[in-house]
Short mmCIF file of C-alpha atoms in Angstrom, two decimals:
data_model
loop_
_atom_site.label_atom_id
_atom_site.label_comp_id
_atom_site.label_asym_id
_atom_site.label_seq_id
_atom_site.Cartn_x
_atom_site.Cartn_y
_atom_site.Cartn_z
CA MET A 1 99.36 -39.14 -6.95
CA LYS A 2 101.47 -38.36 -3.89
CA ILE A 3 104.74 -40.32 -3.55
CA ALA A 4 106.89 -40.11 -0.41
CA PHE A 5 110.49 -41.25 0.04
CA HIS A 6 112.26 -41.92 3.29
CA TYR A 7 116.04 -41.77 3.39
CA PHE A 8 117.75 -40.55 6.54
CA SER A 9 120.34 -38.28 4.89
CA THR A 10 120.06 -35.63 2.20
CA HIS A 11 123.84 -35.26 1.93
CA LEU A 12 125.54 -36.23 -1.30
CA GLY A 13 125.54 -39.98 -1.90
CA GLY A 14 124.47 -42.66 -4.36
CA GLN A 15 120.97 -43.30 -3.04
CA GLN A 16 120.34 -39.60 -2.45
CA ILE A 17 121.14 -38.94 -6.11
CA GLN A 18 118.82 -41.77 -7.12
CA ILE A 19 115.98 -40.30 -5.05
CA LEU A 20 116.66 -36.86 -6.53
CA ASN A 21 116.41 -38.19 -10.08
CA LEU A 22 113.36 -40.31 -9.41
CA ALA A 23 111.70 -37.23 -7.89
CA ARG A 24 112.53 -35.32 -11.07
CA CYS A 25 110.94 -38.05 -13.18
CA PHE A 26 107.85 -38.44 -10.97
CA ASN A 27 107.40 -34.67 -10.96
CA SER A 28 107.59 -34.52 -14.75
CA LEU A 29 104.83 -37.16 -14.87
CA GLY A 30 102.58 -34.93 -12.74
CA HIS A 31 103.03 -36.56 -9.31
CA ASP A 32 103.64 -34.81 -5.98
CA VAL A 33 106.87 -35.93 -4.30
CA ILE A 34 107.97 -35.71 -0.65
CA TRP A 35 111.31 -36.56 0.96
CA ILE A 36 111.14 -37.47 4.64
CA TYR A 37 114.64 -37.18 6.10
CA GLU A 38 116.64 -36.87 9.31
CA GLU A 39 119.89 -35.17 8.19
CA LYS A 40 119.78 -31.98 6.13
CA GLY A 41 122.33 -31.83 3.32
CA ALA A 42 123.28 -30.30 -0.02
CA VAL A 43 121.05 -32.52 -2.17
CA LEU A 44 117.92 -31.08 -0.52
CA LYS A 45 118.31 -27.73 -2.27
CA GLU A 46 118.11 -29.28 -5.72
CA PHE A 47 115.37 -31.66 -4.62
CA SER A 48 113.19 -28.64 -3.74
CA GLU A 49 112.79 -28.03 -7.50
CA TYR A 50 110.80 -31.26 -7.77
CA GLY A 51 109.09 -31.78 -4.42
CA SER A 52 108.70 -30.86 -0.76
CA SER A 53 110.57 -32.20 2.25
CA VAL A 54 109.82 -33.06 5.87
CA ALA A 55 112.41 -33.40 8.64
CA ILE A 56 111.93 -35.99 11.37
CA PRO A 57 112.86 -34.21 14.63
CA VAL A 58 115.52 -36.61 15.91
CA ASN A 59 118.82 -35.57 17.51
CA LYS A 60 121.43 -38.16 16.56
CA ASN A 61 123.87 -36.98 19.21
CA LYS A 62 121.55 -38.47 21.80
CA THR A 63 122.59 -41.94 20.67
CA LEU A 64 126.33 -41.38 21.08
CA SER A 65 126.63 -42.09 24.81
CA LYS A 66 129.70 -44.15 25.75
CA TYR A 67 127.60 -46.31 28.09
CA TYR A 68 125.96 -49.27 26.33
CA ILE A 69 122.75 -49.35 28.39
CA THR A 70 122.26 -45.58 28.15
CA ARG A 71 122.96 -45.65 24.43
CA SER A 72 120.50 -48.50 23.91
CA ILE A 73 117.77 -46.66 25.80
CA LEU A 74 118.36 -43.48 23.83
CA ILE A 75 118.35 -45.35 20.53
CA MET A 76 115.04 -46.98 21.44
CA TYR A 77 113.67 -43.58 22.45
CA ASN A 78 114.61 -42.22 19.03
CA PHE A 79 112.92 -45.16 17.30
CA LEU A 80 109.70 -44.55 19.20
CA LYS A 81 109.91 -40.85 18.46
CA LYS A 82 110.24 -41.59 14.75
CA TYR A 83 107.31 -44.01 14.89
CA PHE A 84 104.91 -41.59 16.55
CA PHE A 85 106.02 -38.71 14.32
CA LEU A 86 105.48 -40.75 11.16
CA LYS A 87 102.19 -42.20 12.38
CA LYS A 88 100.78 -38.72 12.94
CA TYR A 89 102.29 -37.37 9.71
CA PHE A 90 100.85 -40.13 7.50
CA GLN A 91 97.42 -39.76 9.08
CA LEU A 92 97.37 -36.08 8.16
CA ASN A 93 99.29 -36.34 4.86
CA THR A 94 98.49 -39.70 3.34
CA PRO A 95 100.56 -40.54 0.23
CA GLU A 96 99.54 -43.27 -2.18
CA ILE A 97 103.08 -44.69 -2.09
CA ILE A 98 105.82 -44.58 0.55
CA ILE A 99 109.25 -45.74 -0.58
CA SER A 100 111.58 -46.77 2.25
CA SER A 101 115.25 -47.67 2.08
CA ASP A 102 116.89 -49.47 5.03
CA SER A 103 115.47 -52.43 6.93
CA LEU A 104 114.97 -50.72 10.27
CA MET A 105 113.04 -47.77 8.85
CA SER A 106 111.04 -50.17 6.69
CA LEU A 107 109.91 -51.77 9.95
CA ILE A 108 109.06 -48.42 11.59
CA ILE A 109 107.28 -47.12 8.48
CA GLY A 110 105.36 -50.37 8.11
CA LYS A 111 104.06 -50.04 11.66
CA SER A 112 103.27 -46.33 11.28
CA ILE A 113 101.05 -46.81 8.19
CA LYS A 114 99.06 -49.72 9.61
CA ASN A 115 95.36 -49.43 8.69
CA LEU A 116 96.13 -46.67 6.17
CA ASN A 117 95.68 -47.23 2.44
CA ILE A 118 99.34 -46.65 1.56
CA LYS A 119 101.41 -48.91 -0.69
CA HIS A 120 104.81 -49.54 0.92
CA PHE A 121 107.66 -50.09 -1.56
CA ARG A 122 111.31 -50.58 -0.69
CA LEU A 123 114.13 -49.18 -2.84
CA ILE A 124 117.40 -50.95 -2.02
CA GLY A 125 120.72 -49.20 -2.56
CA ASN A 126 123.31 -51.46 -0.89
CA ASP A 127 124.21 -55.10 -0.39
CA LEU A 128 121.87 -56.00 2.48
CA GLU A 129 123.99 -58.76 3.98
CA GLU A 130 127.17 -56.69 3.98
CA TYR A 131 125.94 -53.25 5.00
CA GLU A 132 122.84 -53.76 7.19
CA ARG A 133 123.26 -55.20 10.67
CA VAL A 134 119.50 -55.36 11.17
CA PHE A 135 119.03 -57.48 8.07
CA ARG A 136 120.06 -60.64 9.93
CA PHE A 137 116.87 -60.20 11.99
CA TYR A 138 114.67 -59.49 8.95
CA LYS A 139 112.61 -62.64 9.29
CA ILE A 140 112.41 -62.55 13.11
CA LEU A 141 111.16 -58.95 13.07
CA ASN A 142 108.78 -59.80 10.21
CA ILE A 143 109.77 -56.62 8.37
CA ASP A 144 108.61 -58.06 5.06
CA ARG A 145 104.98 -58.23 6.21
CA ASP A 146 104.37 -54.54 5.50
CA VAL A 147 106.41 -54.24 2.27
CA LYS A 148 104.42 -54.76 -0.93
CA PHE A 149 107.27 -54.71 -3.48
CA TYR A 150 111.09 -54.52 -3.51
CA PHE A 151 113.14 -52.68 -6.13
CA GLY A 152 116.71 -53.94 -6.24
CA TRP A 153 118.93 -56.32 -8.20
CA PRO A 154 119.69 -60.09 -8.26
CA LEU A 155 122.21 -60.09 -5.40
CA VAL A 156 119.85 -58.45 -2.88
CA TYR A 157 116.89 -60.41 -4.24
CA GLN A 158 118.73 -63.62 -3.38
CA ALA A 159 119.34 -62.31 0.15
CA LEU A 160 115.64 -61.46 0.53
CA LEU A 161 114.57 -64.89 -0.73
CA LYS A 162 116.74 -66.48 1.99
CA LYS A 163 114.75 -64.47 4.54
CA GLY A 164 111.48 -65.90 3.29
CA VAL A 165 110.39 -63.01 1.05
CA SER A 166 108.05 -64.12 -1.74
CA GLU A 167 109.52 -64.04 -5.23
CA LYS A 168 106.33 -62.29 -6.35
CA LYS A 169 107.41 -59.21 -4.37
CA LEU A 170 110.70 -58.82 -6.26
CA ALA A 171 110.11 -56.24 -8.98
CA ASN A 172 111.40 -56.41 -12.51
CA PHE A 173 113.50 -53.27 -12.23
CA GLN A 174 116.15 -51.50 -14.30
CA TYR A 175 118.45 -51.07 -11.33
CA ASN A 176 121.28 -49.04 -12.89
CA ALA A 177 120.80 -45.44 -14.01
CA VAL A 178 122.60 -42.10 -14.33
CA ASP A 179 121.60 -38.54 -15.16
CA THR A 180 123.35 -38.11 -18.50
CA ARG A 181 122.23 -34.46 -18.73
CA LYS A 182 124.06 -33.48 -15.56
CA PHE A 183 127.02 -35.83 -16.07
CA HIS A 184 128.52 -35.36 -19.51
CA PRO A 185 131.91 -34.99 -21.21
CA LEU A 186 133.54 -31.57 -21.27
CA LYS A 187 135.69 -30.27 -24.09
CA ARG A 188 139.39 -31.08 -23.89
CA GLU A 189 140.46 -27.45 -23.46
CA PHE A 190 138.02 -26.96 -20.59
CA ARG A 191 139.31 -30.12 -18.88
CA THR A 192 142.85 -28.80 -19.20
CA GLU A 193 141.79 -25.47 -17.69
CA ILE A 194 140.10 -27.22 -14.74
CA LYS A 195 143.20 -29.35 -14.15
CA GLU A 196 145.51 -26.38 -14.09
CA ASN A 197 143.18 -24.36 -11.84
CA LEU A 198 143.22 -27.24 -9.35
CA GLY A 199 147.01 -27.39 -9.40
CA PHE A 200 147.51 -30.42 -11.64
CA CYS A 201 149.85 -30.59 -14.59
CA LYS A 202 148.25 -30.72 -18.03
CA ASP A 203 149.18 -34.38 -18.69
CA GLU A 204 148.90 -35.66 -15.12
CA PHE A 205 147.27 -39.09 -14.78
CA ILE A 206 144.46 -38.88 -12.22
CA ILE A 207 142.70 -41.73 -10.40
CA GLY A 208 139.48 -40.52 -8.80
CA TRP A 209 137.11 -41.21 -5.92
CA VAL A 210 133.86 -39.29 -5.38
CA GLY A 211 131.67 -39.65 -2.30
CA ARG A 212 131.84 -40.29 1.43
CA ILE A 213 135.11 -41.57 2.82
CA GLU A 214 134.16 -44.08 5.48
CA GLU A 215 135.28 -47.48 6.67
CA ILE A 216 132.39 -49.41 5.11
CA ASN A 217 132.98 -48.34 1.51
CA GLY A 218 135.68 -48.85 -1.09
CA ALA A 219 137.68 -45.67 -0.47
CA LYS A 220 140.20 -47.63 1.59
CA HIS A 221 140.76 -50.03 -1.32
CA THR A 222 141.66 -47.03 -3.48
CA LEU A 223 144.50 -46.33 -1.01
CA SER A 224 145.59 -49.95 -1.32
CA LEU A 225 145.54 -49.52 -5.08
CA GLY A 226 147.90 -46.55 -4.78
CA LYS A 227 150.28 -48.56 -2.61
CA LYS A 228 150.23 -51.44 -5.07
CA LEU A 229 151.07 -49.09 -7.95
CA LEU A 230 154.10 -47.85 -6.04
CA ASP A 231 155.12 -51.44 -5.27
CA LEU A 232 154.99 -52.20 -9.00
CA GLY A 233 157.34 -49.30 -9.68
CA PHE A 234 154.68 -46.95 -11.04
CA SER A 235 154.53 -43.52 -9.39
CA ASP A 236 153.31 -41.36 -12.27
CA PHE A 237 149.80 -40.81 -10.89
CA LYS A 238 147.68 -38.76 -8.52
CA ILE A 239 144.67 -40.01 -6.54
CA LEU A 240 142.03 -37.32 -6.13
CA PHE A 241 139.51 -37.91 -3.33
CA VAL A 242 136.44 -35.70 -3.76
CA GLY A 243 134.26 -35.89 -0.67
CA GLY A 244 134.61 -36.29 3.05
CA GLY A 245 133.05 -37.67 6.19
CA LEU A 246 129.48 -38.26 7.29
CA PHE A 247 127.59 -35.25 8.62
CA VAL A 248 125.88 -35.50 12.01
CA ASN A 249 123.56 -32.62 12.89
CA GLY A 250 125.17 -30.41 10.30
CA LYS A 251 128.76 -31.07 11.41
CA GLU A 252 131.19 -33.26 9.49
CA ASP A 253 132.66 -36.14 11.49
CA LEU A 254 136.38 -36.07 10.66
CA THR A 255 137.43 -38.98 12.89
CA TYR A 256 137.84 -41.53 10.13
CA ILE A 257 139.01 -38.95 7.56
CA ASN A 258 141.98 -38.08 9.78
CA GLU A 259 142.80 -41.78 10.25
CA PHE A 260 142.48 -42.21 6.49
CA LYS A 261 144.95 -39.40 5.79
CA GLU A 262 147.41 -40.84 8.29
CA LYS A 263 147.09 -44.21 6.57
CA ALA A 264 147.90 -42.58 3.22
CA LEU A 265 151.06 -41.10 4.72
CA SER A 266 152.11 -44.42 6.25
CA LEU A 267 151.74 -46.08 2.84
CA GLY A 268 154.14 -43.57 1.28
CA LEU A 269 151.45 -41.83 -0.75
CA SER A 270 151.96 -38.28 0.50
CA LYS A 271 153.05 -37.05 -2.94
CA ASN A 272 150.28 -38.90 -4.77
CA ILE A 273 147.14 -38.05 -2.78
CA ILE A 274 144.93 -34.96 -2.96
CA PHE A 275 141.84 -34.41 -0.80
CA SER A 276 139.35 -31.81 -2.03
CA GLY A 277 136.88 -32.23 0.82
CA TRP A 278 133.18 -31.76 0.09
CA ILE A 279 132.48 -29.51 -2.88
CA ASP A 280 129.46 -27.90 -4.51
CA PRO A 281 127.53 -30.82 -6.09
CA ASN A 282 127.21 -28.83 -9.32
CA LEU A 283 131.01 -28.94 -9.69
CA ILE A 284 131.32 -32.72 -9.47
CA VAL A 285 130.99 -33.04 -13.25
CA ASN A 286 134.13 -30.87 -13.58
CA TYR A 287 136.12 -33.05 -11.21
CA LEU A 288 134.98 -36.29 -12.86
CA ASN A 289 136.02 -34.94 -16.24
CA ILE A 290 139.65 -34.56 -15.19
CA MET A 291 139.82 -38.13 -13.83
CA ASP A 292 141.37 -40.67 -16.21
CA VAL A 293 140.04 -43.66 -14.32
CA VAL A 294 137.47 -44.02 -11.52
CA PRO A 295 137.79 -47.31 -9.59
CA MET A 296 135.35 -48.94 -7.20
CA LEU A 297 137.16 -51.91 -5.71
CA GLU A 298 135.56 -54.50 -3.45
CA MET A 299 135.50 -58.29 -3.43
CA ASP A 300 131.95 -58.33 -4.81
CA PRO A 301 130.76 -54.80 -5.64
CA SER A 302 127.16 -54.03 -6.52
CA GLY A 303 126.62 -51.08 -8.85
CA GLY A 304 128.14 -47.78 -7.81
CA SER A 305 126.85 -44.35 -8.77
CA ILE A 306 130.42 -43.03 -9.10
CA LEU A 307 131.09 -45.61 -11.81
CA ARG A 308 127.98 -44.72 -13.82
CA GLU A 309 128.62 -40.99 -13.43
CA ALA A 310 132.20 -41.49 -14.65
CA MET A 311 130.90 -43.45 -17.64
CA ALA A 312 128.37 -40.73 -18.46
CA CYS A 313 131.27 -38.24 -18.43
CA GLY A 314 133.18 -40.40 -20.88
CA ARG A 315 135.79 -41.54 -18.34
CA VAL A 316 137.09 -45.04 -17.63
CA ALA A 317 135.20 -46.85 -14.86
CA LEU A 318 137.08 -49.76 -13.26
CA SER A 319 135.57 -52.34 -10.91
CA VAL A 320 135.63 -56.00 -9.92
CA ASP A 321 133.88 -58.94 -11.57
CA GLY A 322 132.77 -60.40 -8.24
CA PRO A 323 131.11 -63.76 -7.57
CA SER A 324 127.62 -62.27 -8.00
CA LYS A 325 128.56 -60.88 -11.46
CA THR A 326 126.48 -57.78 -10.64
CA GLN A 327 128.76 -55.30 -12.41
CA ARG A 328 128.35 -57.07 -15.74
CA ASN A 329 124.87 -55.55 -16.01
CA PHE A 330 126.28 -52.18 -17.05
CA MET A 331 130.06 -52.68 -17.33
CA LYS A 332 130.83 -54.28 -20.68
CA SER A 333 134.17 -55.21 -22.23
CA ASN A 334 134.16 -52.18 -24.55
CA ASN A 335 132.88 -49.47 -22.16
CA SER A 336 134.73 -50.06 -18.88
CA ILE A 337 137.19 -52.40 -17.16
CA LEU A 338 136.35 -55.33 -14.89
CA VAL A 339 139.13 -57.22 -13.15
CA PRO A 340 138.87 -60.72 -11.60
CA HIS A 341 137.93 -60.78 -7.91
CA ASP A 342 140.95 -62.94 -7.05
CA ASN A 343 143.78 -60.54 -6.11
CA TYR A 344 141.69 -57.64 -7.44
CA ILE A 345 143.92 -54.84 -6.11
CA HIS A 346 146.93 -56.24 -7.99
CA GLU A 347 144.86 -56.82 -11.15
CA ALA A 348 143.45 -53.28 -11.01
CA ALA A 349 146.95 -51.82 -10.65
CA LYS A 350 148.13 -53.71 -13.74
CA GLU A 351 145.18 -52.40 -15.76
CA ILE A 352 145.89 -48.83 -14.69
CA ILE A 353 149.53 -49.09 -15.74
CA LYS A 354 148.35 -50.34 -19.16
CA LEU A 355 145.93 -47.41 -19.44
CA ARG A 356 148.64 -44.90 -18.69
CA GLU A 357 150.57 -46.21 -21.67
CA ASN A 358 147.61 -46.16 -24.06
CA SER A 359 145.72 -42.88 -24.30
CA GLU A 360 143.77 -44.13 -27.32
CA ARG A 361 142.29 -46.94 -25.25
CA ILE A 362 141.20 -44.42 -22.61
CA LYS A 363 139.49 -42.36 -25.30
CA GLU A 364 137.77 -45.37 -26.91
CA ILE A 365 136.45 -46.78 -23.62
CA GLY A 366 135.21 -43.35 -22.56
CA GLU A 367 133.34 -42.72 -25.82
CA ASN A 368 131.66 -46.16 -25.64
CA ALA A 369 130.76 -45.56 -21.98
CA ARG A 370 128.99 -42.31 -22.83
CA ILE A 371 126.99 -43.94 -25.65
CA PHE A 372 125.99 -46.87 -23.43
CA SER A 373 124.91 -44.56 -20.61
CA ILE A 374 122.57 -42.59 -22.86
CA LYS A 375 121.02 -45.69 -24.38
CA ASN A 376 120.70 -47.95 -21.34
CA LEU A 377 120.89 -46.10 -18.01
CA SER A 378 117.74 -44.00 -17.80
CA PHE A 379 116.13 -42.83 -14.54
CA GLU A 380 112.91 -42.34 -16.51
CA THR A 381 112.77 -46.11 -16.99
CA GLN A 382 113.33 -46.65 -13.26
CA ALA A 383 110.45 -44.31 -12.41
CA LYS A 384 108.10 -46.04 -14.85
CA ASP A 385 109.12 -49.44 -13.47
CA ILE A 386 108.18 -48.33 -9.95
CA LEU A 387 104.86 -46.81 -11.01
CA SER A 388 103.93 -49.97 -12.91
CA TYR A 389 103.71 -51.82 -9.57
CA TYR A 390 101.11 -49.44 -8.12
CA ILE A 391 98.27 -51.96 -8.25
#
């Protein structure tokens, strides 16, 4: 069977890693896998081991005009260009399944496969109401009409139900997974060597962030966490940011990164912050292994690949027990730390100070996290869940 994914970017990110691992699993089961993308990135090289890729010929710079009307026209032109490209592509290369991601491309893909015998699934990686502007028009645009099944988690399922999506389309899906072969604990002496090679002291306490640094994600809350630690009289820490800005046509946009660094300075964190920039994806396991705690802080977070990867490496993942209770699915009392959503920055800071004083607790949580990841967070299960809905 031929299975195609669409996700606009092949740069390093949570959903890109999920697609990569699902491709690995589908490939091992004997299926042909294709990734249709718009931005070429580092993940594509590894993906080529499991499938082929197709670039949609769209120039994103065309949509960056400062004039609203011109920008709107150019954006619409790009949408039409994508539609006609995909329509022709699917007619000549018809997969049995196409798996889309965001709402807008689900609409375009749905239109482009009309009258073709292709099952359209949607794999959801983010909180739809918080991160997708188009989602508010989901019902008006009738995007759901061309989607056969959705693969997500309770929070996004509730959002879809409010838009009139049938409950029958909401798949029973193991929505948290991590590649425990790639992300694994390293021996203590190797961790020490990595630390020293990166300029850290042997016993330095490191708080970590891995991924894009942009306004819509939790990186900014990690800065707030650092400031709160200083306010509480705790300065014995470093925050290591591994990653950088979004790439547009092969060039990293540093606009927000520079603002972010200035913000760190204004908060008095100049001695506590280290930015690595983007690194070789194969080295991320090394960086995770030297992090004592990896936080993902938002009012109501949903998942987080950096948390699961930290857990698989035997590190302490820290997040927020938000109103939706989403994190409880994989973050348990003995394998990670969840803080209340009320005043969560302050609560997270207090937990980190406790951790710094209790190395045995760090070790115990990390060991339990690794065991849980192996037993419960399998991409193979995700792949089988998706295939079970090919009816």
